[in-house]
Tab-separated table of C-alpha atoms and ligand atoms in Angstrom:
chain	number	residue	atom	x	y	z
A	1	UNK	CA	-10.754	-21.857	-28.866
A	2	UNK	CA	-12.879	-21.860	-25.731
A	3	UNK	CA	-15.796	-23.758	-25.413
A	4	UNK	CA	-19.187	-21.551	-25.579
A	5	UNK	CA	-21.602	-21.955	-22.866
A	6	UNK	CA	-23.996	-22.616	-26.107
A	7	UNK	CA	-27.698	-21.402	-25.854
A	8	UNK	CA	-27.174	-20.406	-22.024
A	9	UNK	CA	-26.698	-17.031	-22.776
A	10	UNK	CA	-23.170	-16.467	-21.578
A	11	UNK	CA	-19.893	-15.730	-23.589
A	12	UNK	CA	-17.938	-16.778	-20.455
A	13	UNK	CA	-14.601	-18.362	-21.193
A	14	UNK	CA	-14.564	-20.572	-18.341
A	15	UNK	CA	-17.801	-23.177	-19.579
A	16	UNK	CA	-16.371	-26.313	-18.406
A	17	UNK	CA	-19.194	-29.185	-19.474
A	18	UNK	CA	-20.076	-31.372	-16.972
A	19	UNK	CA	-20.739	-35.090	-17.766
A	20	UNK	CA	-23.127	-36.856	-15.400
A	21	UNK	CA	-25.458	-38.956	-15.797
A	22	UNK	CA	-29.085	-38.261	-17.016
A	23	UNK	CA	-30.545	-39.775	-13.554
A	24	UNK	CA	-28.534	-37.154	-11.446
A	25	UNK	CA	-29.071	-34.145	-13.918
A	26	UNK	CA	-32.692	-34.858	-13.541
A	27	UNK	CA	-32.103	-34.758	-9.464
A	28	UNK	CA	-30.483	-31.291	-10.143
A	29	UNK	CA	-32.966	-30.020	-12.734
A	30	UNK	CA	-35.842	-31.031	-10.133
A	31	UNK	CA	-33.792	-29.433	-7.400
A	32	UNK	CA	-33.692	-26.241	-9.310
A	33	UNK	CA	-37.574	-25.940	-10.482
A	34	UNK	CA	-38.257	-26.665	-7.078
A	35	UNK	CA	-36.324	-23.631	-5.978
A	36	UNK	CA	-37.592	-21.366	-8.510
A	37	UNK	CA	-41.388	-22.444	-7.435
A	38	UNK	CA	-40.779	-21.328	-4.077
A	39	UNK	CA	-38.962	-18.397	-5.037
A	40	UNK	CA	-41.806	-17.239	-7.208
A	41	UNK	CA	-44.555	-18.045	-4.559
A	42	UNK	CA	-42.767	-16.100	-1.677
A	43	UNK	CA	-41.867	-13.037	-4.151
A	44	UNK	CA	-46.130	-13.366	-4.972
A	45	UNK	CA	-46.308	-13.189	-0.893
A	46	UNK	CA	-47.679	-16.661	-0.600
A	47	UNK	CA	-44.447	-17.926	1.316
A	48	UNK	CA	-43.700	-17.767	4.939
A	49	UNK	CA	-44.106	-14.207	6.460
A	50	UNK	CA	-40.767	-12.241	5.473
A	51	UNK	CA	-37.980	-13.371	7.661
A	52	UNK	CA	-35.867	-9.638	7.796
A	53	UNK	CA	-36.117	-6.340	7.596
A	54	UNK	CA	-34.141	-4.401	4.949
A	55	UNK	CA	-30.625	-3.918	6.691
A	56	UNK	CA	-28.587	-0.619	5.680
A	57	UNK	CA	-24.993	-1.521	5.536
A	58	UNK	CA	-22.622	-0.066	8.062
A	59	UNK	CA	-19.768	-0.644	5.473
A	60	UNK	CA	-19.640	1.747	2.224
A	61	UNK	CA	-16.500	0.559	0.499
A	62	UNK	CA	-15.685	3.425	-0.624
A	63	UNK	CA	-14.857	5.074	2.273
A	64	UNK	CA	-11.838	2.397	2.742
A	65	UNK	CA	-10.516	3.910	-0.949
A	66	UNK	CA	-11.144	7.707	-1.080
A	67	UNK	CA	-10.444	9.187	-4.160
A	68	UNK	CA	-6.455	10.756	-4.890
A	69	UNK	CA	-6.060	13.727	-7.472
A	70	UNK	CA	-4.705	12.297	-11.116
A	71	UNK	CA	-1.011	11.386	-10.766
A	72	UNK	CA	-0.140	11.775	-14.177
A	73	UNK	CA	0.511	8.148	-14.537
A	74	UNK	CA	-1.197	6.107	-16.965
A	75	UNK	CA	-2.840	2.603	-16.856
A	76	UNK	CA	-3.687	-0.115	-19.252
A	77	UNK	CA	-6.004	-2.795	-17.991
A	78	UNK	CA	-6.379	-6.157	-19.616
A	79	UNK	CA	-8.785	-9.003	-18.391
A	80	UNK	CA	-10.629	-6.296	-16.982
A	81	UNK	CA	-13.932	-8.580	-15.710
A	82	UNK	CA	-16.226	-6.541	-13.406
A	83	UNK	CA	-13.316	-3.649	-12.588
A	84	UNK	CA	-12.211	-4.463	-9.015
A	85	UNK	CA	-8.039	-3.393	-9.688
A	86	UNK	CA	-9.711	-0.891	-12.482
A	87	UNK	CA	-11.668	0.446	-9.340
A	88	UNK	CA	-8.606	0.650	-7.433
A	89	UNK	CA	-5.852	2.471	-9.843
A	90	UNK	CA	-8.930	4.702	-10.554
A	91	UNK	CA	-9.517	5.920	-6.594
A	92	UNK	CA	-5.471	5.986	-6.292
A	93	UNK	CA	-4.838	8.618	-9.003
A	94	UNK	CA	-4.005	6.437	-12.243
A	95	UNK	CA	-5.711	7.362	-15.768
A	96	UNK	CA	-6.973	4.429	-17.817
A	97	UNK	CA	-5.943	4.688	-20.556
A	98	UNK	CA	-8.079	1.743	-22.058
A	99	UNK	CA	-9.883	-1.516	-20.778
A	100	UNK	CA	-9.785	-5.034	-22.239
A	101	UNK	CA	-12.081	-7.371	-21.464
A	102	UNK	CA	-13.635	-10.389	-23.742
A	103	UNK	CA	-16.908	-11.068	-22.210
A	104	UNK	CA	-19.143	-7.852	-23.367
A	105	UNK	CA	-21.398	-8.050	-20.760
A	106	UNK	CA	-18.722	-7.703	-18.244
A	107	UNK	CA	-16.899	-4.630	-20.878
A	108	UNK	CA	-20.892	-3.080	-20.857
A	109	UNK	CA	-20.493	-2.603	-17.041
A	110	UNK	CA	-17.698	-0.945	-17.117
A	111	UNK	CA	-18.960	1.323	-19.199
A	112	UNK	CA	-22.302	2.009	-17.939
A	113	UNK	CA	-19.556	2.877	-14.466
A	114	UNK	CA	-17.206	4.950	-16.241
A	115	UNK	CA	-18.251	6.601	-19.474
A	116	UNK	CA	-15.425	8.243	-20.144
A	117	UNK	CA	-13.231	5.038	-20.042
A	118	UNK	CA	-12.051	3.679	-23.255
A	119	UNK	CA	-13.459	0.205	-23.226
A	120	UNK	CA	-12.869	-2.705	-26.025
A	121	UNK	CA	-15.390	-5.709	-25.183
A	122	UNK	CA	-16.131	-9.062	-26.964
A	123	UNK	CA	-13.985	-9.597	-30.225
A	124	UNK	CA	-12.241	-5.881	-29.678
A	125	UNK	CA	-11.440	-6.557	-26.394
A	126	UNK	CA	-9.521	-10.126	-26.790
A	127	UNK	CA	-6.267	-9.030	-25.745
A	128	UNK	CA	-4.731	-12.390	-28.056
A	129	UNK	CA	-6.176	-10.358	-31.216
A	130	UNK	CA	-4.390	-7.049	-29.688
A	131	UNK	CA	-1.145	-5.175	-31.800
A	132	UNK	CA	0.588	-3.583	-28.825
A	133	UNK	CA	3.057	-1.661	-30.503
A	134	UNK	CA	1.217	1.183	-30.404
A	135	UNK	CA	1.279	1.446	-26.793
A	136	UNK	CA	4.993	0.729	-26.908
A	137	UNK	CA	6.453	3.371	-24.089
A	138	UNK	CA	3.941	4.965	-23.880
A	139	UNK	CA	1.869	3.220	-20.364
A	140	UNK	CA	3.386	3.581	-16.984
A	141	UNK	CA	1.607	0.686	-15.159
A	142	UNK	CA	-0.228	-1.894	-17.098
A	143	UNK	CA	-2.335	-4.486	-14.727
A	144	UNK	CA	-4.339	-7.486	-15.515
A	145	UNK	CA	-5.592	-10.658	-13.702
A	146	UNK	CA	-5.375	-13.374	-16.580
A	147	UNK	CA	-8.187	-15.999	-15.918
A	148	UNK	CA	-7.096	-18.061	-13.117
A	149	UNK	CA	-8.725	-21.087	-13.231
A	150	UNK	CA	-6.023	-23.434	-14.465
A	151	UNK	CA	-4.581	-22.596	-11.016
A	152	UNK	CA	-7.552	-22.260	-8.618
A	153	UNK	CA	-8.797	-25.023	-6.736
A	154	UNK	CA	-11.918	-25.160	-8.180
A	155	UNK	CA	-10.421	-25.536	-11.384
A	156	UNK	CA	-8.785	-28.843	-13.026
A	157	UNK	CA	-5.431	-27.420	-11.846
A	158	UNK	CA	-4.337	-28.264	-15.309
A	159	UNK	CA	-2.080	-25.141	-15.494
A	160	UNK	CA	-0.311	-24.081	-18.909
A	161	UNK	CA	-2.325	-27.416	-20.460
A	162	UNK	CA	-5.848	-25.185	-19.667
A	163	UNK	CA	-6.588	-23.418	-22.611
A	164	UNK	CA	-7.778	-20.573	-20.426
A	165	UNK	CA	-4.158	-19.996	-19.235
A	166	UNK	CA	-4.165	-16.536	-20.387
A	167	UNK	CA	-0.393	-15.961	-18.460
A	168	UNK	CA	1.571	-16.222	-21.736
A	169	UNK	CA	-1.059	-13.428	-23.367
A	170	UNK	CA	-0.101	-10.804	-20.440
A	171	UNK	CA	3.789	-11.506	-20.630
A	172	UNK	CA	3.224	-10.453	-24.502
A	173	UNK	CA	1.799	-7.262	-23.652
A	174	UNK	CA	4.297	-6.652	-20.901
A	175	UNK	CA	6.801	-7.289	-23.835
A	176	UNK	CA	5.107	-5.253	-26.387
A	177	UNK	CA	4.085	-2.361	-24.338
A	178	UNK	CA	7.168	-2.027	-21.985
A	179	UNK	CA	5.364	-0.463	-19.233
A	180	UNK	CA	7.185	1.371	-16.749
A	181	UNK	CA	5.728	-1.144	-14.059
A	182	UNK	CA	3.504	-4.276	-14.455
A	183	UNK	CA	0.828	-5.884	-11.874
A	184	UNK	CA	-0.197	-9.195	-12.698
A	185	UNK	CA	-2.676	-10.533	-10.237
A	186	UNK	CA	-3.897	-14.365	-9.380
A	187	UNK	CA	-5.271	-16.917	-7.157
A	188	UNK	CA	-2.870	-17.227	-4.440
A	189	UNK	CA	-2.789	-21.240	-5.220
A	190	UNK	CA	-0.286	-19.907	-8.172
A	191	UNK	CA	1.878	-19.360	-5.453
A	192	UNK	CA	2.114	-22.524	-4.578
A	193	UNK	CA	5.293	-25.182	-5.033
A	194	UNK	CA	3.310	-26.997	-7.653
A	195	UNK	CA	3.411	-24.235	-9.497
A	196	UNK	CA	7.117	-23.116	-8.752
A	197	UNK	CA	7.889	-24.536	-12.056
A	198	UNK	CA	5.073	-22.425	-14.083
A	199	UNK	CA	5.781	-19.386	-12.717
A	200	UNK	CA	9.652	-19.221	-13.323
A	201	UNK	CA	9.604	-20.390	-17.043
A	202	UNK	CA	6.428	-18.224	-17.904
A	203	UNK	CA	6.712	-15.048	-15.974
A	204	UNK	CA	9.676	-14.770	-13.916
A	205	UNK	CA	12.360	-15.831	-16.297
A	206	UNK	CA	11.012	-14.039	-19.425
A	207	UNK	CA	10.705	-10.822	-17.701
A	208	UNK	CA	13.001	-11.017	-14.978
A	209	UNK	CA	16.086	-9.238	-17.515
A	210	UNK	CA	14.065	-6.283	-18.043
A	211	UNK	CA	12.192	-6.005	-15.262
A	212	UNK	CA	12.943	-6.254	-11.150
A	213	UNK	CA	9.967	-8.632	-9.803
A	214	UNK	CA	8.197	-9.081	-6.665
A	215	UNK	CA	5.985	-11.848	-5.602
A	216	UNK	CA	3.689	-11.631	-2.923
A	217	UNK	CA	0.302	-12.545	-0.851
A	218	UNK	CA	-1.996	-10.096	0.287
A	219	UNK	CA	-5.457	-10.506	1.860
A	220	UNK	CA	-8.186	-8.195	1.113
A	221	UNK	CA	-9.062	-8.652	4.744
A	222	UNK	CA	-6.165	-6.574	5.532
A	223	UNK	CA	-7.292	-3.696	4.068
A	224	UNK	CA	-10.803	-3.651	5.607
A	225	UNK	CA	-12.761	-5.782	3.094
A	226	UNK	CA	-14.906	-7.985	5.403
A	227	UNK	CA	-14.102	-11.664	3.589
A	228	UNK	CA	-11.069	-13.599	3.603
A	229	UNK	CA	-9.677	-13.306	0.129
A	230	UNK	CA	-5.856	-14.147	-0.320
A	231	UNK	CA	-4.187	-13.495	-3.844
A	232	UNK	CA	-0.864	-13.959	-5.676
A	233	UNK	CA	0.907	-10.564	-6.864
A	234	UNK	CA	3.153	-10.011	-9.527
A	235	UNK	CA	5.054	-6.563	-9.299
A	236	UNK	CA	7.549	-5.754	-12.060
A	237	UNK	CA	9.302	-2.391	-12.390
A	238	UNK	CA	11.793	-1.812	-15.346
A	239	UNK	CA	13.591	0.538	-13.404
A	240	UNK	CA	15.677	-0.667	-10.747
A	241	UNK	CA	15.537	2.254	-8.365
A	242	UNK	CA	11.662	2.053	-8.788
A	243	UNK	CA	11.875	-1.523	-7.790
A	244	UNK	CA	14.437	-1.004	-5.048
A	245	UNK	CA	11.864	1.916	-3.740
A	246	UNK	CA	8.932	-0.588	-3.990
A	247	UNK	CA	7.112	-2.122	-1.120
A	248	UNK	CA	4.402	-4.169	-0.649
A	249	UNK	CA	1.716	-2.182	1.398
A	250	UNK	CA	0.887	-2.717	5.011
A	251	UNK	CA	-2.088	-3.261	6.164
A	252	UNK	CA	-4.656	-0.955	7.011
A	253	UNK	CA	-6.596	-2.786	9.040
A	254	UNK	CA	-6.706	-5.308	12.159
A	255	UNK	CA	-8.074	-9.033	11.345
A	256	UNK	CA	-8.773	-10.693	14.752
A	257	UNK	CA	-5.984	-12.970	14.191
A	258	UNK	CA	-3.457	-10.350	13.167
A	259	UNK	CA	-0.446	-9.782	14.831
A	260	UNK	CA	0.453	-7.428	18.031
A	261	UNK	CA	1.945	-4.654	15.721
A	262	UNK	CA	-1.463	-4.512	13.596
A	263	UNK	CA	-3.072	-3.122	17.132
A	264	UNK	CA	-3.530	0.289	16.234
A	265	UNK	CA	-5.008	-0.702	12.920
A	266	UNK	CA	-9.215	-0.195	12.962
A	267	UNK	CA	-10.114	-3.794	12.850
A	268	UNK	CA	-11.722	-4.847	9.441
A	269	UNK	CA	-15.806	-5.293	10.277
A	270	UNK	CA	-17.516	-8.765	10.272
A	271	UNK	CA	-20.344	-9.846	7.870
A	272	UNK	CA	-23.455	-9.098	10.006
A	273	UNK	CA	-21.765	-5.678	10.890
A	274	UNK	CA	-20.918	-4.849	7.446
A	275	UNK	CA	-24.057	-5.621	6.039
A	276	UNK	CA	-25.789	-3.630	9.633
A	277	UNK	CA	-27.715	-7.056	10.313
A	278	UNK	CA	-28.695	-7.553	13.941
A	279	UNK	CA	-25.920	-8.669	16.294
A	280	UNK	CA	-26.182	-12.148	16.599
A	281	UNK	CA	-23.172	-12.677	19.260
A	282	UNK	CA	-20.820	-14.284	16.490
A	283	UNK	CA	-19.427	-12.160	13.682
A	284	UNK	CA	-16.705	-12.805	11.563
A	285	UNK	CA	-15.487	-12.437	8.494
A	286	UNK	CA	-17.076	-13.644	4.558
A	287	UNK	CA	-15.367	-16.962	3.685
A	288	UNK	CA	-14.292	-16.415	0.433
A	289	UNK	CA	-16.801	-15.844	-2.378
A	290	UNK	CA	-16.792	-18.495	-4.998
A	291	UNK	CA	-15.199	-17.292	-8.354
A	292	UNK	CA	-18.473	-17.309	-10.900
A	293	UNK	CA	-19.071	-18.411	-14.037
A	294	UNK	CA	-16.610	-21.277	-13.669
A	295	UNK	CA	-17.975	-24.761	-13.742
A	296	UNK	CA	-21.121	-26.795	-16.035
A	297	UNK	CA	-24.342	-24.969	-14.159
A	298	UNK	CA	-24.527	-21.420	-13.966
A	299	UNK	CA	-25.209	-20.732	-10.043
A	300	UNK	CA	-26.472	-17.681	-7.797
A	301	UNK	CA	-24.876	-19.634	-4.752
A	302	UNK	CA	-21.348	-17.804	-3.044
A	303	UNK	CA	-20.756	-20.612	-1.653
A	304	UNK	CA	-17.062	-21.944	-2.270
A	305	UNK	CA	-16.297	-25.026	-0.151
A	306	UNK	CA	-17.623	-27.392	2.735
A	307	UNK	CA	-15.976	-25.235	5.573
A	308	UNK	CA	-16.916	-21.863	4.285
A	309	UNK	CA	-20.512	-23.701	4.650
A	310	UNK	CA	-20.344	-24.313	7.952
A	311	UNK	CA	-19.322	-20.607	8.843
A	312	UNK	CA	-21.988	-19.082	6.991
A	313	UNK	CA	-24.115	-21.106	9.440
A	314	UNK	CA	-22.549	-19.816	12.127
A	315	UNK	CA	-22.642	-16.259	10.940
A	316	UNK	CA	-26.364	-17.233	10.190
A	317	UNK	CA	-26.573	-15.852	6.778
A	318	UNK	CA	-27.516	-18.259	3.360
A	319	UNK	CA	-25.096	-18.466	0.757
A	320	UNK	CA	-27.367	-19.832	-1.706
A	321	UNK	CA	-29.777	-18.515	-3.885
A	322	UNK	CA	-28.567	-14.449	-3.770
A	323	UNK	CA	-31.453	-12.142	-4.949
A	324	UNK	CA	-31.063	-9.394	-6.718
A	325	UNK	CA	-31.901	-6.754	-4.161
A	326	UNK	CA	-32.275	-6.313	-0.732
A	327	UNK	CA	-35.951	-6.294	-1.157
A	328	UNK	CA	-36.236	-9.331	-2.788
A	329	UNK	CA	-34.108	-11.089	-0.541
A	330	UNK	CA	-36.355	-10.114	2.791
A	331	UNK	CA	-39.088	-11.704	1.033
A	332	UNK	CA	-38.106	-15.186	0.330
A	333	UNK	CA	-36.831	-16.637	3.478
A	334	UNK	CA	-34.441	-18.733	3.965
A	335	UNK	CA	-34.039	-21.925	5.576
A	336	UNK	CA	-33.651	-22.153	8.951
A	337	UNK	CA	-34.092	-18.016	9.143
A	338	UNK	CA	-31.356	-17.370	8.173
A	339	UNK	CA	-30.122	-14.159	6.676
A	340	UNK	CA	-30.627	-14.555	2.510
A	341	UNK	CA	-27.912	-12.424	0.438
A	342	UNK	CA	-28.637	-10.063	-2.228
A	343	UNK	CA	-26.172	-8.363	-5.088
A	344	UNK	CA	-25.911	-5.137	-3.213
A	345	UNK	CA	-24.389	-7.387	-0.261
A	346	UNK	CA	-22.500	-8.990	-2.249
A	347	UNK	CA	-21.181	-5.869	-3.723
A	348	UNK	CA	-20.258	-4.814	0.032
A	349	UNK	CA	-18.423	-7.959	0.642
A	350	UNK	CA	-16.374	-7.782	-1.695
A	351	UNK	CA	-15.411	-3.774	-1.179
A	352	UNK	CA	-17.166	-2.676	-4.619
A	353	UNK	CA	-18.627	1.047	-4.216
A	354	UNK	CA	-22.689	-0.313	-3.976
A	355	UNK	CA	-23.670	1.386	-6.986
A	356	UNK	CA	-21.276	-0.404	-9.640
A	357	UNK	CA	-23.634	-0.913	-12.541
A	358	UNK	CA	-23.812	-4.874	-11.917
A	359	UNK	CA	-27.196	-6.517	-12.921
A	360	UNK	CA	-29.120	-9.166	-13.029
A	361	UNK	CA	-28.882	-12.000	-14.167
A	362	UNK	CA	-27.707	-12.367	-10.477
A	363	UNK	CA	-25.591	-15.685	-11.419
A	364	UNK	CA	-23.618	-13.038	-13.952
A	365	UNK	CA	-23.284	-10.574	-11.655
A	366	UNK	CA	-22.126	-12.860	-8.682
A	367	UNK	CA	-19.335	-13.966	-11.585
A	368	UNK	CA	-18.003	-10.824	-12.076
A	369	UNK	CA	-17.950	-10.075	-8.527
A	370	UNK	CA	-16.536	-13.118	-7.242
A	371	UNK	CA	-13.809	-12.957	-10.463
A	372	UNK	CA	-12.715	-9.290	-9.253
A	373	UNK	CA	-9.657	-8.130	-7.039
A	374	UNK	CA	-11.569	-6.517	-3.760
A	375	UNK	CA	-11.257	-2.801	-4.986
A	376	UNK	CA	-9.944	-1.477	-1.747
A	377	UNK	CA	-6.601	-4.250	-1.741
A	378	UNK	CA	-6.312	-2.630	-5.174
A	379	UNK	CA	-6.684	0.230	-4.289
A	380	UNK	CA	-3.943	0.044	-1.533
A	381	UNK	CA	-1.490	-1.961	-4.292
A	382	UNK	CA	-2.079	0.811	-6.885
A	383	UNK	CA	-0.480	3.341	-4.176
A	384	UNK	CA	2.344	1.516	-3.125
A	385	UNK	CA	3.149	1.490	-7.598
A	386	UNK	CA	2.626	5.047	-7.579
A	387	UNK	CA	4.618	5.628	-4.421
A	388	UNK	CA	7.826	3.541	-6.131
A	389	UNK	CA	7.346	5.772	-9.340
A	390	UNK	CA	7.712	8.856	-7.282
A	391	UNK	CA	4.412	10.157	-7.848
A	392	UNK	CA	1.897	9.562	-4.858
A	393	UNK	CA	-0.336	12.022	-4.583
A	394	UNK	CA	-0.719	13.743	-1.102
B	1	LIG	C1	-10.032	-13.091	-12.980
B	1	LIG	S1	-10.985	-12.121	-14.064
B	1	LIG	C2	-10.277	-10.543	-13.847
B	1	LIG	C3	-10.939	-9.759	-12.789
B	1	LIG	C4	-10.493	-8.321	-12.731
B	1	LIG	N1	-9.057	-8.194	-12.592
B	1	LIG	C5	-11.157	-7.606	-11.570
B	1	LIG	O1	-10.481	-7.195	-10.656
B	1	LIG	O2	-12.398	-7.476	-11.573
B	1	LIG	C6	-10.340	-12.557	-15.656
B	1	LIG	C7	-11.076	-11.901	-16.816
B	1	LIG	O3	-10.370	-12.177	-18.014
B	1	LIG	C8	-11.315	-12.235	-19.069
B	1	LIG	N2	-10.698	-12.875	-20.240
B	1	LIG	C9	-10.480	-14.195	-20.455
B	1	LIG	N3	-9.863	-14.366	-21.643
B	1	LIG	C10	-9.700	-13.145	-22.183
B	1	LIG	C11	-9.129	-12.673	-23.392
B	1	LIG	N4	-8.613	-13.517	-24.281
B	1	LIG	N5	-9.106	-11.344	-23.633
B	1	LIG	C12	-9.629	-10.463	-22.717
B	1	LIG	N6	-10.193	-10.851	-21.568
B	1	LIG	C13	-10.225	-12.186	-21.296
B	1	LIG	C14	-12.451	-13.022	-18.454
B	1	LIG	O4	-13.654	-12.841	-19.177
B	1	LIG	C15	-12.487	-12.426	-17.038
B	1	LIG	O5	-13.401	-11.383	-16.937
C-alpha cells in the first residue's frame, strides 16, 4: 500500500518520509514560519513597496493547440493527474471516454474543467481495483503516464522495487482493453541504459507480439512550450499498417539551439516574454519545473536542481515561494527583486490553457502541474496517433 501523507492533508501517492534529525527539522520549521511571517506582513502591505506590476502574458497556450472537430476516435485515460495529455487528445479531436485518477483532488479538477467527462477519482479511480473487460475492443487509443518516480531523478531510482511503479498496472489495461493504439508516457530518465533492462521485460516484451512499439524523446520546448521538459514515449499500435504509418511529430517550433532545418519554425518564446515581463536583455527558456508532491515536505518552490537555480537568476525570476495569483505575487517581493511566480504563470509555463480549474493550496496545484505532460507536446502526439489511424481531422 502507499504510505499516506497522514494529517497533511494530501492523498498523494508519492509521500516519501524523510528522516532527519530533530536539530535540522527545527532549522527547516524556523525557515518556514519565517517565510510565512513575511509573506503575511507584505500581503497586509507592511513589506517593502511592491516590486512589479501585474504582467499580462504574451503566451496563451492555447493558441499553440487549437481545437480539431471530434475524430470519432475514442480515448481512455488512466493516471490522469492534473490533465496535461487529457488536454491534448481533447484539442486534437479524441473523445474521452473516461478518466482515472487516484488522488480526488486532482479527479475534482478535472471535473470542475470538463463536466461532461466521465471521471472516477479516489477509490473509483485506482486503476489496480479496475475490471477492464468491459472496455475490451471497444477504445481506440488508451494513454496514461504511470507515476514516474521510481525512474526520475528525484526519486530513489529504485525502479520495479518502488511500490509506486505503476508500469505493470498500465500493461494490464493495455492487455485487458486491447486498444487500437496505446501511449504510455514517462520521465525521459526511463530511457536511459539503466533502465534498458526494465523496459524490455515490463513493456516491450509483453506487448511487443500484439502490438508494433515506438520509443521516443520529445521536448515540450519543441512545440512552443517555453521550459525545457524532455519525456520518454511509448507508442504501440496493434495494427501493423497503423504502426508502419506512424511517426513521431516534428517540431513546431525553433529552440535557439535547434538545428538549421528547424529555421522556418516560429521560435518557442522565453520566460520573461511568455509571461510579458519587462525585457531584461537575457531570456530563455523555464528549466524544468520540479515534479510536486514527491518528497517528505510539501513545497510551493519549482525549483528542480542546482543549475536550473542559477538560470532562474539569470532570467531574474524566483522559483520559490509561488503565490497563488498574479496579484499576490506583485505584493510580496522577492529577494534581490526579482520576478516572484504565481499559479497562473505557472500554468503558462507549462502550456496549460490559464483557466484550468487548479487551486490553491498552491503546493497542490504546483504538483499537478509539474506531474502533467505540457498540453501542447500532447497535443501534437495525439495528432500524429490520429494521423496513423487514418483519421486526422482537417
Ligand atoms: C505523472 S502523473 C500523470 C500526469 C498526467 N499524465 C498529466 O499529463 O497531467 C501520475 C498520476 O498517477 C496517479 N496515480 C498513482 N497511482 C495511481 C493508481 N493506482 N490509480 C490511478 N491513478 C494513480 C497519481 O496520483 C498522478 O496524478
Amino acid at each position: 500500500m502507499y504510505r499516506q501523507h497522514a494529517g497533511r492533508g494530501t492523498d498523494s501517492p508519492w509521500y516519501q518520509g524523510w528522516e532527519i534529525t530533530e536539530r535540522k527539522r527545527a532549522i527547516f520549521r524556523a525557515t518556514t514560519i519565517a517565510a510565512q511571517e513575511a509573506k503575511r506582513a507584505a500581503l497586509r502591505g507592511e513589506g517593502a513597496a511592491a516590486a512589479h506590476p501585474i504582467y499580462t502574458p504574451r503566451l496563451n497556450p492555447v493558441d499553440l493547440m487549437p481545437q480539431y472537430a471530434r475524430n470519432g476516435l475514442t480515448a481512455l485515460s488512466l493516471f490522469s493527474g492534473g490533465g496535461g495529455m487529457d488536454i491534448g487528445f481533447d484539442r486534437a479531436g479524441f473523445g474521452h471516454v473516461a478518466n482515472y485518477e487516484i488522488m480526488q483532488g486532482a479527479a475534482d479538477v478535472l471535473k470542475a474543467a470538463h463536466p461532461d467527462w466521465t471521471v472516477f477519482g479516489g477509490e473509483a479511480g485506482d486503476v489496480r481495483r479496475v475490471n477492464w473487460k468491459p472496455f475490451r475492443d471497444k477504445i481506440d487509443v488508451l494513454h496514461g503516464g504511470p507515476p514516474c518516480q521510481p525512474f526520475s531523478n528525484a526519486g530513489r531510482q529504485n525502479g520495479a522495487q518502488d511500490v509506486r511503479d505503476m508500469i505493470p498496472e498500465f500493461v494490464r489495461a493495455v492487455k485487458g482493453i486491447r486498444p487500437r493504439a496505446f501511449v504510455c508516457e514517462n520521465v525521459s530518465g526511463l530511457a536511459s541504459k539503466r533502465f534498458e533492462d526494465y523496459v524490455e521485460a515490463t513493456i516491450l516484451s509483453p506487448l511487443r507480439r500484439s502490438y508494433v512499439i515506438h520509443q521516443f524523446i520529445l521536448d515540450a520546448a519543441d512545440y512552443g512550450v517555453p521550459q525545457t521538459r524532455r519525456r520518454v514515449f511509448f507508442v504501440g499500435f496493434k495494427n501493423k499498417e497503423d504502426g508502419k504509418r506512424f511517426e513521431a511529430p516534428a517540431p513546431t517550433h525553433r529552440q535557439e539551439r535547434s538545428s538549421e532545418f528547424a529555421h522556418n519554425l516560429p521560435p518557442t518564446m522565453g520566460v520573461r516574454e511568455a509571461l510579458g515581463l519587462p525585457h531584461s536583455g537575457v531570456d530563455g527558456l523555464s528549466p524544468t519545473l520540479r515534479s510536486g508532491l514527491t518528497g517528505p515536505r510539501h513545497t510551493t518552490s519549482v525549483l528542480s536542481s542546482v543549475s536550473a537555480l542559477k538560470l532562474w537568476n539569470k532570467l531574474g525570476v524566483w522559483p520559490n515561494g509561488v503565490a497563488a495569483d498574479r496579484a499576490a505575487a506583485s505584493a510580496y517581493v522577492a529577494r534581490d527583486g526579482h520576478y516572484r511566480l504565481s499559479l497562473p504563470d505557472c500554468l503558462v509555463l507549462q502550456g496549460f490553457p490559464g483557466d484550468w480549474p487548479v487551486k490553491p493550496p498552491v503546493y497542490f496545484a504546483l504538483g499537478l502541474i509539474g506531474n502533467s505532460v505540457a498540453p501542447p507536446m500532447a497535443y501534437q502526439l495525439a495528432r500524429s496517433v490520429a494521423a496513423a489511424l487514418q483519421r486526422d481531422t482537417p
